Coordinates of C-alpha atoms and ligand atoms in Angstrom, one line a residue:
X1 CA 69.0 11.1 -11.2
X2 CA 69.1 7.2 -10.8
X3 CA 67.3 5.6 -14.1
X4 CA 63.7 5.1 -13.1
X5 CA 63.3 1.3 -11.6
X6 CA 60.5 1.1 -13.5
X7 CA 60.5 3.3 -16.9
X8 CA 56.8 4.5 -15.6
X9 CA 57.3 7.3 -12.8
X10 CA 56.6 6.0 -9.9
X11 CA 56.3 7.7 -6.5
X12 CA 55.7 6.1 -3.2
X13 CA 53.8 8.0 -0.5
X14 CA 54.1 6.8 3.6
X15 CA 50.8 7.7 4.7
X16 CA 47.7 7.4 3.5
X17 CA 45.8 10.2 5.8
X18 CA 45.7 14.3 4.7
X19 CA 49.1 15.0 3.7
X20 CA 49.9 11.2 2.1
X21 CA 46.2 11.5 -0.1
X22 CA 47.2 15.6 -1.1
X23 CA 50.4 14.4 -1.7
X24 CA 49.5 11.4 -4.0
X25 CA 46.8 13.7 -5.6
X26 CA 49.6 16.7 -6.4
X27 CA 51.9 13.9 -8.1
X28 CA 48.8 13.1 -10.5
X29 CA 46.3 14.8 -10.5
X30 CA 45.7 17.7 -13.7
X31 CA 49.8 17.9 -13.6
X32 CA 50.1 13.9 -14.2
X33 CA 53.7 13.9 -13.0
X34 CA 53.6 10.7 -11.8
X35 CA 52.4 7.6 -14.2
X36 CA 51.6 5.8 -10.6
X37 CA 51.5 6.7 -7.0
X38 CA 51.8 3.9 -4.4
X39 CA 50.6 5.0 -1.1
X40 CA 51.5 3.0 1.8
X41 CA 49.5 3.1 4.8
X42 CA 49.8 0.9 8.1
X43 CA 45.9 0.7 9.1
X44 CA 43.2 -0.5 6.9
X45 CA 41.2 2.5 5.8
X46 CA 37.3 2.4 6.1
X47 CA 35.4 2.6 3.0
X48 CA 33.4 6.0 4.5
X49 CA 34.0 8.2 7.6
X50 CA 35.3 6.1 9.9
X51 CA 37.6 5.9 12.9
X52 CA 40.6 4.3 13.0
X53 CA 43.5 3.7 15.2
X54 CA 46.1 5.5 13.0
X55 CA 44.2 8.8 13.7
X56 CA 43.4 9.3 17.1
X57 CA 43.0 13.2 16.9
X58 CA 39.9 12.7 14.9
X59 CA 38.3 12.4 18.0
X60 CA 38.8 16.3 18.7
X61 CA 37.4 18.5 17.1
X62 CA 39.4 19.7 13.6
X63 CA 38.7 22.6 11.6
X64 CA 40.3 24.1 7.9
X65 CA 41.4 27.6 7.8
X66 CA 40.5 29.1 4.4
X67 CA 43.8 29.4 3.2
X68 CA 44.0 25.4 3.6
X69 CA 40.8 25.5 1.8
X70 CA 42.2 27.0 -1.0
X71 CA 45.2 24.4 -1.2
X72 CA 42.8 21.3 -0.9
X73 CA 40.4 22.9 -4.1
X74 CA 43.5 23.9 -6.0
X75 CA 44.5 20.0 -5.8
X76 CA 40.7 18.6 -6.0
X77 CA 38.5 21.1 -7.5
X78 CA 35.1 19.1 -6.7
X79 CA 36.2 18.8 -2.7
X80 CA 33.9 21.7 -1.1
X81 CA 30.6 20.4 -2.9
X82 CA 31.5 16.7 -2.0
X83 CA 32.2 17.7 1.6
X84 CA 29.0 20.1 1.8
X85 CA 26.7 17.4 0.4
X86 CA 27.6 15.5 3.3
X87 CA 27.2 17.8 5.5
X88 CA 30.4 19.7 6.4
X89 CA 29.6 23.6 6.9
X90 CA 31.4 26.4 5.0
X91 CA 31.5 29.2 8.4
X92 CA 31.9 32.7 7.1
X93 CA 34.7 34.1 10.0
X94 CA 34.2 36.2 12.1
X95 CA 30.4 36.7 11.0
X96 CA 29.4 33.2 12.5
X97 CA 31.9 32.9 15.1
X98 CA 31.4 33.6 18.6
X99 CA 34.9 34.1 20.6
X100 CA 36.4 35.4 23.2
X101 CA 39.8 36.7 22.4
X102 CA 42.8 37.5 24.6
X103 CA 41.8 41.4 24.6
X104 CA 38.2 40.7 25.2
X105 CA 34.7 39.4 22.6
X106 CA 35.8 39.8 18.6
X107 CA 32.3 41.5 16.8
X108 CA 30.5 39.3 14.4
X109 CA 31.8 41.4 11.3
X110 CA 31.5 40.7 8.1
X111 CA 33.2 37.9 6.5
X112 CA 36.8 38.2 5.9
X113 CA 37.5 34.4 5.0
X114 CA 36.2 31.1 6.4
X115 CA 37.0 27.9 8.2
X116 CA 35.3 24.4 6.8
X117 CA 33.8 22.6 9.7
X118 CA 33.4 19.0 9.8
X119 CA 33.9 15.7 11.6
X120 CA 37.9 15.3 10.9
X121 CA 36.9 11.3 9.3
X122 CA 34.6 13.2 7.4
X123 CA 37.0 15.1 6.0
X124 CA 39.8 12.7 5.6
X125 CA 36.9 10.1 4.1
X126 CA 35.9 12.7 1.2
X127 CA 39.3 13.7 0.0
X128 CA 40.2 10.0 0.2
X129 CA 37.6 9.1 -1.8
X130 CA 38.6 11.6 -4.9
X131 CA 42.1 11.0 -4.3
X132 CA 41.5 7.1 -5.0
X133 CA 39.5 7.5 -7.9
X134 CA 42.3 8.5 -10.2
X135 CA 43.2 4.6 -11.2
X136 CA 47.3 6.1 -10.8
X137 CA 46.6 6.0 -7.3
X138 CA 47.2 2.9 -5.5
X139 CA 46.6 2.1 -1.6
X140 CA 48.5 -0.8 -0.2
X141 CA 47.0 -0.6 3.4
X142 CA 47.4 -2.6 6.3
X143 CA 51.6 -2.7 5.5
X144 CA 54.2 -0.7 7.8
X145 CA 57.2 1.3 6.4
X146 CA 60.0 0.0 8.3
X147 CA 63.1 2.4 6.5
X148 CA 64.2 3.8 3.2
X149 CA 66.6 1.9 0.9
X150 CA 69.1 3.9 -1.0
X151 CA 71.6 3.9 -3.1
X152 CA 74.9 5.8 -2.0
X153 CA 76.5 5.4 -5.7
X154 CA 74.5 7.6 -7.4
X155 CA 75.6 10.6 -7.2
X156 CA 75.3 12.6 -3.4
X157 CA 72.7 9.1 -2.7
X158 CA 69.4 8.7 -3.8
X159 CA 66.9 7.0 -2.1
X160 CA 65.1 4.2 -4.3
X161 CA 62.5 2.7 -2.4
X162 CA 61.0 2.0 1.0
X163 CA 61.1 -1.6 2.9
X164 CA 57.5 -2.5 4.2
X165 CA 56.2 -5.4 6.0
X166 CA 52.1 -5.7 6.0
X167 CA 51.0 -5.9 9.8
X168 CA 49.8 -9.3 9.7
X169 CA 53.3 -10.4 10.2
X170 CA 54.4 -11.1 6.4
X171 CA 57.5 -11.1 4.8
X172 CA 59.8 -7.7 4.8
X173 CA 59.4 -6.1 1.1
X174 CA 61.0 -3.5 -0.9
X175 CA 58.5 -0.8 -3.0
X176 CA 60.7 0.7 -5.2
X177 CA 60.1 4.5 -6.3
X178 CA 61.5 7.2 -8.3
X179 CA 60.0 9.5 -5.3
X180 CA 59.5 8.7 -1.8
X181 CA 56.9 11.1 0.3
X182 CA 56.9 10.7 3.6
X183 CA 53.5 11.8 5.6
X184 CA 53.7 9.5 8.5
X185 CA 52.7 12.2 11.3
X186 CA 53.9 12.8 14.3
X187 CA 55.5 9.5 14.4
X188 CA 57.4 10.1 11.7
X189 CA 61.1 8.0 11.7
X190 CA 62.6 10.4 8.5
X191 CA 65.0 12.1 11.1
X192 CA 66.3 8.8 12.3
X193 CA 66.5 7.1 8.7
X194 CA 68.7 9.7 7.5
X195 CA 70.8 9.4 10.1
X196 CA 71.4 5.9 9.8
X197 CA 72.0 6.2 6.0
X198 CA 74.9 8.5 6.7
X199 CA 73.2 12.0 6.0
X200 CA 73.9 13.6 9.8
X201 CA 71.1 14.4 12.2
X202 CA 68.4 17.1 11.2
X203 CA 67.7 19.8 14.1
X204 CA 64.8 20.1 15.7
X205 CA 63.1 22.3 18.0
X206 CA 60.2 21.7 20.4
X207 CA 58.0 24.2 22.4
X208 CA 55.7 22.2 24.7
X209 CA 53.3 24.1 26.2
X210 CA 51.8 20.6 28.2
X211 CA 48.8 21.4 26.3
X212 CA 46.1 18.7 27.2
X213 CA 43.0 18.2 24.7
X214 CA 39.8 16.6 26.1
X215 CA 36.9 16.7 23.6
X216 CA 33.6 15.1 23.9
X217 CA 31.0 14.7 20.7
X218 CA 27.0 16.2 21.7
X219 CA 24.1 15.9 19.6
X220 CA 22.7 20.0 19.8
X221 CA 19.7 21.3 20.9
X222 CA 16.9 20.6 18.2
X223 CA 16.2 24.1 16.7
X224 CA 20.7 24.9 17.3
X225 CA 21.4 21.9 15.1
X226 CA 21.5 24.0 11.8
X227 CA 23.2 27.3 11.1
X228 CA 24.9 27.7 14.4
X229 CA 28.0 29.9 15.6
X230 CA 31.6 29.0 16.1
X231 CA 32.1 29.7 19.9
X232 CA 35.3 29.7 21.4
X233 CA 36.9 31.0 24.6
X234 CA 40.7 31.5 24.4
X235 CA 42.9 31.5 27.3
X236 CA 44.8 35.0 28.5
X237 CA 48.1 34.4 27.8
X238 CA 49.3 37.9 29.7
X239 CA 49.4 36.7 33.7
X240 CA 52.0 34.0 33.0
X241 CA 49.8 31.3 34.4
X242 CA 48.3 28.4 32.7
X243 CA 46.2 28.8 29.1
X244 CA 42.7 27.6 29.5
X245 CA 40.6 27.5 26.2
X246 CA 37.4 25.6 24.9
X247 CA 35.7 25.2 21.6
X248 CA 32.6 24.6 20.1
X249 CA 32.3 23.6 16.2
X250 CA 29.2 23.0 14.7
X251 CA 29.6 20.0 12.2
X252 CA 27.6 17.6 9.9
X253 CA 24.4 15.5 11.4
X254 CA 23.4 18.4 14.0
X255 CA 26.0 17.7 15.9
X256 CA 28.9 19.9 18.0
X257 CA 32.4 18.5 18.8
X258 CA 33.7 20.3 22.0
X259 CA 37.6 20.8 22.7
X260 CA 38.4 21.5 26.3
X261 CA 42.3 22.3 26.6
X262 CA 44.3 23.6 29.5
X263 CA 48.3 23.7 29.3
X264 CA 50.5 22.6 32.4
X265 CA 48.7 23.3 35.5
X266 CA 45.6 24.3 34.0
X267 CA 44.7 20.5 31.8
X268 CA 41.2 20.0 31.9
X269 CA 40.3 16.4 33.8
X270 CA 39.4 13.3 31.3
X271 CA 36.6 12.6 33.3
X272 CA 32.6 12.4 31.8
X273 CA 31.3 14.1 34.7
X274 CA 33.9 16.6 34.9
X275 CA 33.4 18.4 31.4
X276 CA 30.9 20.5 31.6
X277 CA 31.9 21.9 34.9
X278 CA 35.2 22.8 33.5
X279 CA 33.7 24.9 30.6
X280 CA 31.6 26.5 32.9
X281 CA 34.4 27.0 35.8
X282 CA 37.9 27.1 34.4
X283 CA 37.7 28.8 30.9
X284 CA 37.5 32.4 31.0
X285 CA 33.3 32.7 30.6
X286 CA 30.8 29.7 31.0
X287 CA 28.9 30.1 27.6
X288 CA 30.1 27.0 26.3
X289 CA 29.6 25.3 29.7
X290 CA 26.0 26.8 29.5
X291 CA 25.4 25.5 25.8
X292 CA 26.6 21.9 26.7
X293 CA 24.2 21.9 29.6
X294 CA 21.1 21.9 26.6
X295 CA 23.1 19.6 24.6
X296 CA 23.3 16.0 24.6
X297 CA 26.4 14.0 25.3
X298 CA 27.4 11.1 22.5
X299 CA 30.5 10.3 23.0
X300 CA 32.8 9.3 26.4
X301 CA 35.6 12.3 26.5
X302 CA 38.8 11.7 24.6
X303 CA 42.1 12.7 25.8
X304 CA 45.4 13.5 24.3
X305 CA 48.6 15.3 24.8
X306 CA 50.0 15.1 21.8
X307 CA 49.9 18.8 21.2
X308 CA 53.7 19.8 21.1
X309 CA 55.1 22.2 18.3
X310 CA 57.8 20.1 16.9
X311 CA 59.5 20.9 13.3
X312 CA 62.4 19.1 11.8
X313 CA 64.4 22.2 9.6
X314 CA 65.0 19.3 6.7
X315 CA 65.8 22.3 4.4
X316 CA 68.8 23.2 6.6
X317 CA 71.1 20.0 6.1
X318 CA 73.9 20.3 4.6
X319 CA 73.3 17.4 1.8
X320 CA 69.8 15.9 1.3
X321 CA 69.3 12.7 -0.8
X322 CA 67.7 13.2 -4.1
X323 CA 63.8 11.6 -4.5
X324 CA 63.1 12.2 -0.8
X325 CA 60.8 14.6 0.7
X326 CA 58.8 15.1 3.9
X327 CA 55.8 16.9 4.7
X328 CA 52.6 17.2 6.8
X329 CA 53.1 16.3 10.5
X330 CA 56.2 14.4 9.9
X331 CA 57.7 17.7 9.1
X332 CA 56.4 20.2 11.4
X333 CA 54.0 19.5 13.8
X334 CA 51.8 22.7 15.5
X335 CA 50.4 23.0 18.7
X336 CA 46.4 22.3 17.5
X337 CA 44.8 25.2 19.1
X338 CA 45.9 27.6 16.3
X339 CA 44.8 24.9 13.6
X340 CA 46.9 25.4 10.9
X341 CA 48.2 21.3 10.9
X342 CA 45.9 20.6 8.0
X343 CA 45.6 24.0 6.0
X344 CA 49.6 23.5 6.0
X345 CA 49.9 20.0 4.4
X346 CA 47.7 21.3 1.8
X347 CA 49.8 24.2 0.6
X348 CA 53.4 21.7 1.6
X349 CA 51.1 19.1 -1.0
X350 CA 50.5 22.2 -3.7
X351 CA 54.1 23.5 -3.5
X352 CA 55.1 19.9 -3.6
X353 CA 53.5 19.6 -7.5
X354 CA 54.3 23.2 -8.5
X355 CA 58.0 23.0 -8.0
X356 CA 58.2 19.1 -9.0
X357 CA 56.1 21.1 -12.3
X358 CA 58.6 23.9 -12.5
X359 CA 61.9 22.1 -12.5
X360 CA 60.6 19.0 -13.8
X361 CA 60.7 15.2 -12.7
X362 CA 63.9 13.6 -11.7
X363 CA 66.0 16.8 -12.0
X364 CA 69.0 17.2 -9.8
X365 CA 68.3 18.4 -6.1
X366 CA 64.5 18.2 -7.3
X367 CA 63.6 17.2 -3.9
X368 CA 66.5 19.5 -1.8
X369 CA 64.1 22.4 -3.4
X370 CA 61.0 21.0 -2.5
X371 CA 61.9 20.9 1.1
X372 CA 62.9 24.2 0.8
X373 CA 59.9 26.1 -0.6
X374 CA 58.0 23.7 2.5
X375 CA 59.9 25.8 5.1
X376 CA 57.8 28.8 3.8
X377 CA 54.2 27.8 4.4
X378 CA 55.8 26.0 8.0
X379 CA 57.4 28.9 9.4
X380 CA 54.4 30.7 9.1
X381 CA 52.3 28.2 11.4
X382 CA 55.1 27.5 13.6
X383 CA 55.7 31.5 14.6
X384 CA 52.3 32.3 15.0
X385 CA 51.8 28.9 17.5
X386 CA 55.5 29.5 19.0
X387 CA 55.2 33.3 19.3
X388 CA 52.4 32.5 21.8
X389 CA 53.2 29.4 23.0
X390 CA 56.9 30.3 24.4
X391 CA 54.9 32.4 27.3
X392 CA 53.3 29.3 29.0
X393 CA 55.4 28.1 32.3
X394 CA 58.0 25.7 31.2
X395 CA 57.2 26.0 27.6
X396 CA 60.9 26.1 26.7
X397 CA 64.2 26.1 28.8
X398 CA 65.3 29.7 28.6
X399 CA 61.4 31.3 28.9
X400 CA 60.8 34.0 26.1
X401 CA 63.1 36.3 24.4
X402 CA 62.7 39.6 24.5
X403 CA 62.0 39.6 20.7
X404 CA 59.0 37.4 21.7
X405 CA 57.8 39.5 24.3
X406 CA 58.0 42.5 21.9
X407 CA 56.0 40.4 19.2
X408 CA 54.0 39.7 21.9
X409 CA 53.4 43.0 22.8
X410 CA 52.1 44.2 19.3
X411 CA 50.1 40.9 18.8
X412 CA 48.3 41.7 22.3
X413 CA 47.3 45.4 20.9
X414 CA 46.3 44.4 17.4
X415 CA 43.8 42.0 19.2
X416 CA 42.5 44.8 21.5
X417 CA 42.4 46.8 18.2
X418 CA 40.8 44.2 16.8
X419 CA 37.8 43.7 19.3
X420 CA 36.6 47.1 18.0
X421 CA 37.6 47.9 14.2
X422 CA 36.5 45.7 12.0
X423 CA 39.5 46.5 9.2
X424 CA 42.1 45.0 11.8
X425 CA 40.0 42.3 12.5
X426 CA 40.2 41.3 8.8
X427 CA 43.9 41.8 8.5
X428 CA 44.5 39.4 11.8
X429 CA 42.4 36.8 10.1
X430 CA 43.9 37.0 6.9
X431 CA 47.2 35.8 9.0
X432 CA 44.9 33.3 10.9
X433 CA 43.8 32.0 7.9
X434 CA 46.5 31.5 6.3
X435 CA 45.8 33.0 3.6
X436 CA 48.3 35.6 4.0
X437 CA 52.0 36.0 5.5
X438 CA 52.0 37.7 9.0
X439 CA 53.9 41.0 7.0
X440 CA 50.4 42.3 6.4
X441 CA 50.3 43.2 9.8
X442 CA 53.3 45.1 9.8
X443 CA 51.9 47.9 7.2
X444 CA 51.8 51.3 7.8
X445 CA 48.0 51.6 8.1
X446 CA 47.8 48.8 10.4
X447 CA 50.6 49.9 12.7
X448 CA 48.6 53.5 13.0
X449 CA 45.3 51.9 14.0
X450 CA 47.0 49.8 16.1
X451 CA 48.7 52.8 17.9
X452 CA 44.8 54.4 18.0
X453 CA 43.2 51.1 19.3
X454 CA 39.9 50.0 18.7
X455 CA 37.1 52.6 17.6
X456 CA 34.1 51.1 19.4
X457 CA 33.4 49.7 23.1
X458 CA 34.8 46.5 23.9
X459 CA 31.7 44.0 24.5
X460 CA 30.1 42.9 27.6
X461 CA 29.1 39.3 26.5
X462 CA 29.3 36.7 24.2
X463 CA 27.8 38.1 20.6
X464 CA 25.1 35.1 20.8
X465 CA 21.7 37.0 19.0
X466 CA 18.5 36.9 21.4
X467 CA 17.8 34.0 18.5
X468 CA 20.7 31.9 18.7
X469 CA 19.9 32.1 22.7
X470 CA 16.6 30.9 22.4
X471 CA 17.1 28.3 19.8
X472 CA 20.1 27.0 21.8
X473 CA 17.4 26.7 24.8
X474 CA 19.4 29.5 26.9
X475 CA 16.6 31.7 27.2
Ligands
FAD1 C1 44.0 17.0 19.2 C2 44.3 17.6 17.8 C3 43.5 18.5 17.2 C4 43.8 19.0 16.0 N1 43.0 20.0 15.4 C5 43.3 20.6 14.2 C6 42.5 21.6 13.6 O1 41.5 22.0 14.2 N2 42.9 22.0 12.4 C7 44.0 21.6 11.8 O2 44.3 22.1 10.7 N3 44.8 20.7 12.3 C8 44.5 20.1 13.5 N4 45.3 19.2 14.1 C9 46.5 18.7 13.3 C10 46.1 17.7 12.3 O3 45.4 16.6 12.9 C11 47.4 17.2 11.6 O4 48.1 18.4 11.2 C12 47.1 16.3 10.4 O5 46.5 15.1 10.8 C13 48.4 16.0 9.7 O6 48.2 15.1 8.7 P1 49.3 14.0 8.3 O7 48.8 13.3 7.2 O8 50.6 14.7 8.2 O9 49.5 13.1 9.6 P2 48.4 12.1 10.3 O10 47.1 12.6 10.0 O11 48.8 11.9 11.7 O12 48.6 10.7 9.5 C14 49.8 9.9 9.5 C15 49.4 8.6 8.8 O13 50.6 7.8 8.6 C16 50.3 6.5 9.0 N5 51.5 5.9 9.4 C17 52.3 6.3 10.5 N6 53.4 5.5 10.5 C18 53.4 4.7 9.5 C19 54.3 3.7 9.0 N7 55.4 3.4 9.6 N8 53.9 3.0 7.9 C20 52.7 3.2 7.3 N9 51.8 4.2 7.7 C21 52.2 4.9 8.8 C22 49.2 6.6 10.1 O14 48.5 5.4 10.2 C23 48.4 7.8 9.6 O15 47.4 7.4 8.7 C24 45.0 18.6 15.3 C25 45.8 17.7 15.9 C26 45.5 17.2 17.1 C27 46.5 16.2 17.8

């Protein structure tokens, strides 16, 4: 370990959005492993929920698994009352979920686990806001990360510091740091960094499934604007075509964030006028198209395609420099249909402070570690989007392997299964969740009623009640 450039323990996080906040919180926090954490983030944060350029996909709609839940409390134990008291909803799954799954309407059983709905700069606002109150944590916002700097004679290389230039055009700076985090997203430079400092290119996989996201913000029906379902239409993944899929989430201020997707061949238009049509049309059944017809629009339509499964297997280099990890998007990326983006930076941000905890600060390959236990809570998102994702035209170069289609296979029964017993239902969202690793579906019992399929009738219809119809101003 390189002696401390300061004697206090400093850490440096690039980033200041989910991962870079939970990162800076699991370096303080109740462990106090750090005596300061520096985050550095290029745009200037609002003081509330607010957008900002940095963070286009809080336009669409975001929600938490459970098992990200979990992770976020673990690190912030006063998070789920904060975020309720302003409004964010805690939705029992699959109780208060209306959706349409690739073998056919899930039942509204009850609750296995639960996803946290909310406006995503809500979210980000209210973890932000605990994360900064801990006086270890400072923001230096409106400044850029432009590279690492590190230092080749200690031992296999250590990285020391970042350089950083604040966007206004000032001078290039260094930040030195005893740890570097880096949570820059998507955009993430890491791979390239390390390269140029000698360490050899990282390899990385993407599965593109052309995904395109157009989400519009509506202000409910009056009486649907409280204590309303999840509803969701997923796309059929079994006739090789294009995946068309649509969302509803209910979130704070009465309002419903709606995510229209459609992969290559099947994107939904970015058009105002052509949204509803396309819910009603192009998705499997209208009822979200019907909904949005009593809603009220707020918002234009916002459109991205930046939906590509992309991980970088860090863990798998040969050497990694000591004091360096990445996490968050930066590290793996998911296609964000399947969700899992934030519930994953969470549990990278817990394992982050329990194995920094275990082995203890500044110890040798401290950080090499760290990126290893990451792969764990990773791989799990990136087969579940990639075991699906692999079947949409042009998704990868050599189409699915026969492993895949066998996984497939199963996945596509357990569903069925799923429609119409409630037990597998429970076991495929404790997977969903992430609060569980997909072996639970691979137990004896499960693999039986999987054989047996599903013990009651599949559904005709969406599981809306005659009251959820009538307050929604559908009948
Ligand atoms: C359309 C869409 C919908 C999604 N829906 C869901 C969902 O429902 N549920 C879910 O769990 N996940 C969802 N995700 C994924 C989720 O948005 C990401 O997983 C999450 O934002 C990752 O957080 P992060 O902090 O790693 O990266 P980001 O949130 O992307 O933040 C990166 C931060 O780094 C800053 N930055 C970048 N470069 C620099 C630099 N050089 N210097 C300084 N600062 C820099 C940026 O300004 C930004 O603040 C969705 C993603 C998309 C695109």
């Amino acid at each position: 370990m390189s002696e401390p450039s300061n004697p206090a323990r400093t850490a440096v996080v690039l980033g200041g959005s989910h991962a870079g906040m939970l990162a800076a919180r699991a370096l303080t926090g109740l462990a106090g492993l750090a005596d300061r954490v520096v985050v550095v983030e290029r745009d200037v944060l609002p003081d509330g929920p607010a957008p900002r350029k940095g963070l286009p996909q809080a336009r669409h709609a975001h929600m938490l698994w459970s098992g990200g839940v979990r992770a976020v409390t673990d690190l912030l134990p006063g998070i789920t009352e904060a975020l309720h008291g302003a409004g964010a909803r805690r939705t029992p799954v699959t109780t208060d979920m209306v959706a349409l799954g690739i073998r056919g309407w899930f039942r509204r059983w009850p609750e296995s686990h639960h996803v946290l709905l909310a406006g995503r700069d809500l979210l980000d606002a209210t973890i932000r806001a605990q994360v900064l109150a801990d006086p270890r944590v400072e923001l230096l916002t409106g400044t850029e990360v432009l590279g690492l700097v590190s230092d080749m004679a200690v031992r296999a290389g250590a990285v020391t510091g970042v350089r950083v230039r604040s966007r206004d055009g000032g001078e290039v700076r260094v930040v030195e740091a005893d740890l570097v985090v880096d949570a820059t997203g998507r955009g993430s430079r890491a791979g390239q960094w390390l390269a140029e400092s000698g360490w050899g290119a990282v390899e990385r996989r993407e599965v593109d499934s052309g995904l395109a996201y157009a989400s519009r913000l509506y202000l409910a029906p009056e009486q649907a604007r409280s204590g309303y379902p999840i509803v969701n239409v997923q796309p059929d993944l079994r006739d090789g075509g294009p995946g068309r899929a649509g969302f509803l989430l209910p979130i704070e201020d009465g309002r419903w964030i709606v995510t229209l997707n459609g992969t290559r061949g099947g994107e939904p238009s970015p058009a105002n006028d052509d949204f509803v049509r396309f819910a009603r049309e192009e998705l499997r059944h209208p009822v979200i198209g019907e909904l949005l017809e009593q809603a009220e629009p707020l918002s234009d339509v916002s459109y991205t395609r930046a939906t590509v499964n992309r991980r970088h297997f860090y863990e798998r280099m040969p050497a990694w420099p000591e004091n360096f990890v990445v996490l968050g998007d930066a590290l793996a990326a998911f296609n964000p249909l399947y969700g899992h983006g934030l519930a994953v930076a969470a549990q990278s941000a817990v394992l982050l402070r329990d194995v920094v905890r275990r082995h203890g600060w500044g110890t040798p390959g401290l950080t090499r570690r760290v990126q290893k236990a990451l792969a764990r809570p990773v791989g799990t998102a990136w087969d579940l989007a990639v075991g699906q994702d692999v079947f949409y035209p042009d998704a990868t170069a050599k189409g699915p392997t026969l492993r895949d289609r066998l996984v497939a296979a199963y996945v596509s029964r357990l569903m069925h299964t799923a429609t119409g017993n409630g037990r597998i239902a429970r076991r495929v969202t404790d997977v969903t969740s992430l609060e569980r690793g997909p072996e639970v579906l691979l137990s004896p019992s499960v693999l039986v009623a999987a054989a047996m399929g599903p013990w009651k009738p599949a559904l005709t219809g969406p599981p809306l009640t005659s009251d959820e119809l009538k307050r929604a101003g559908l009948r």
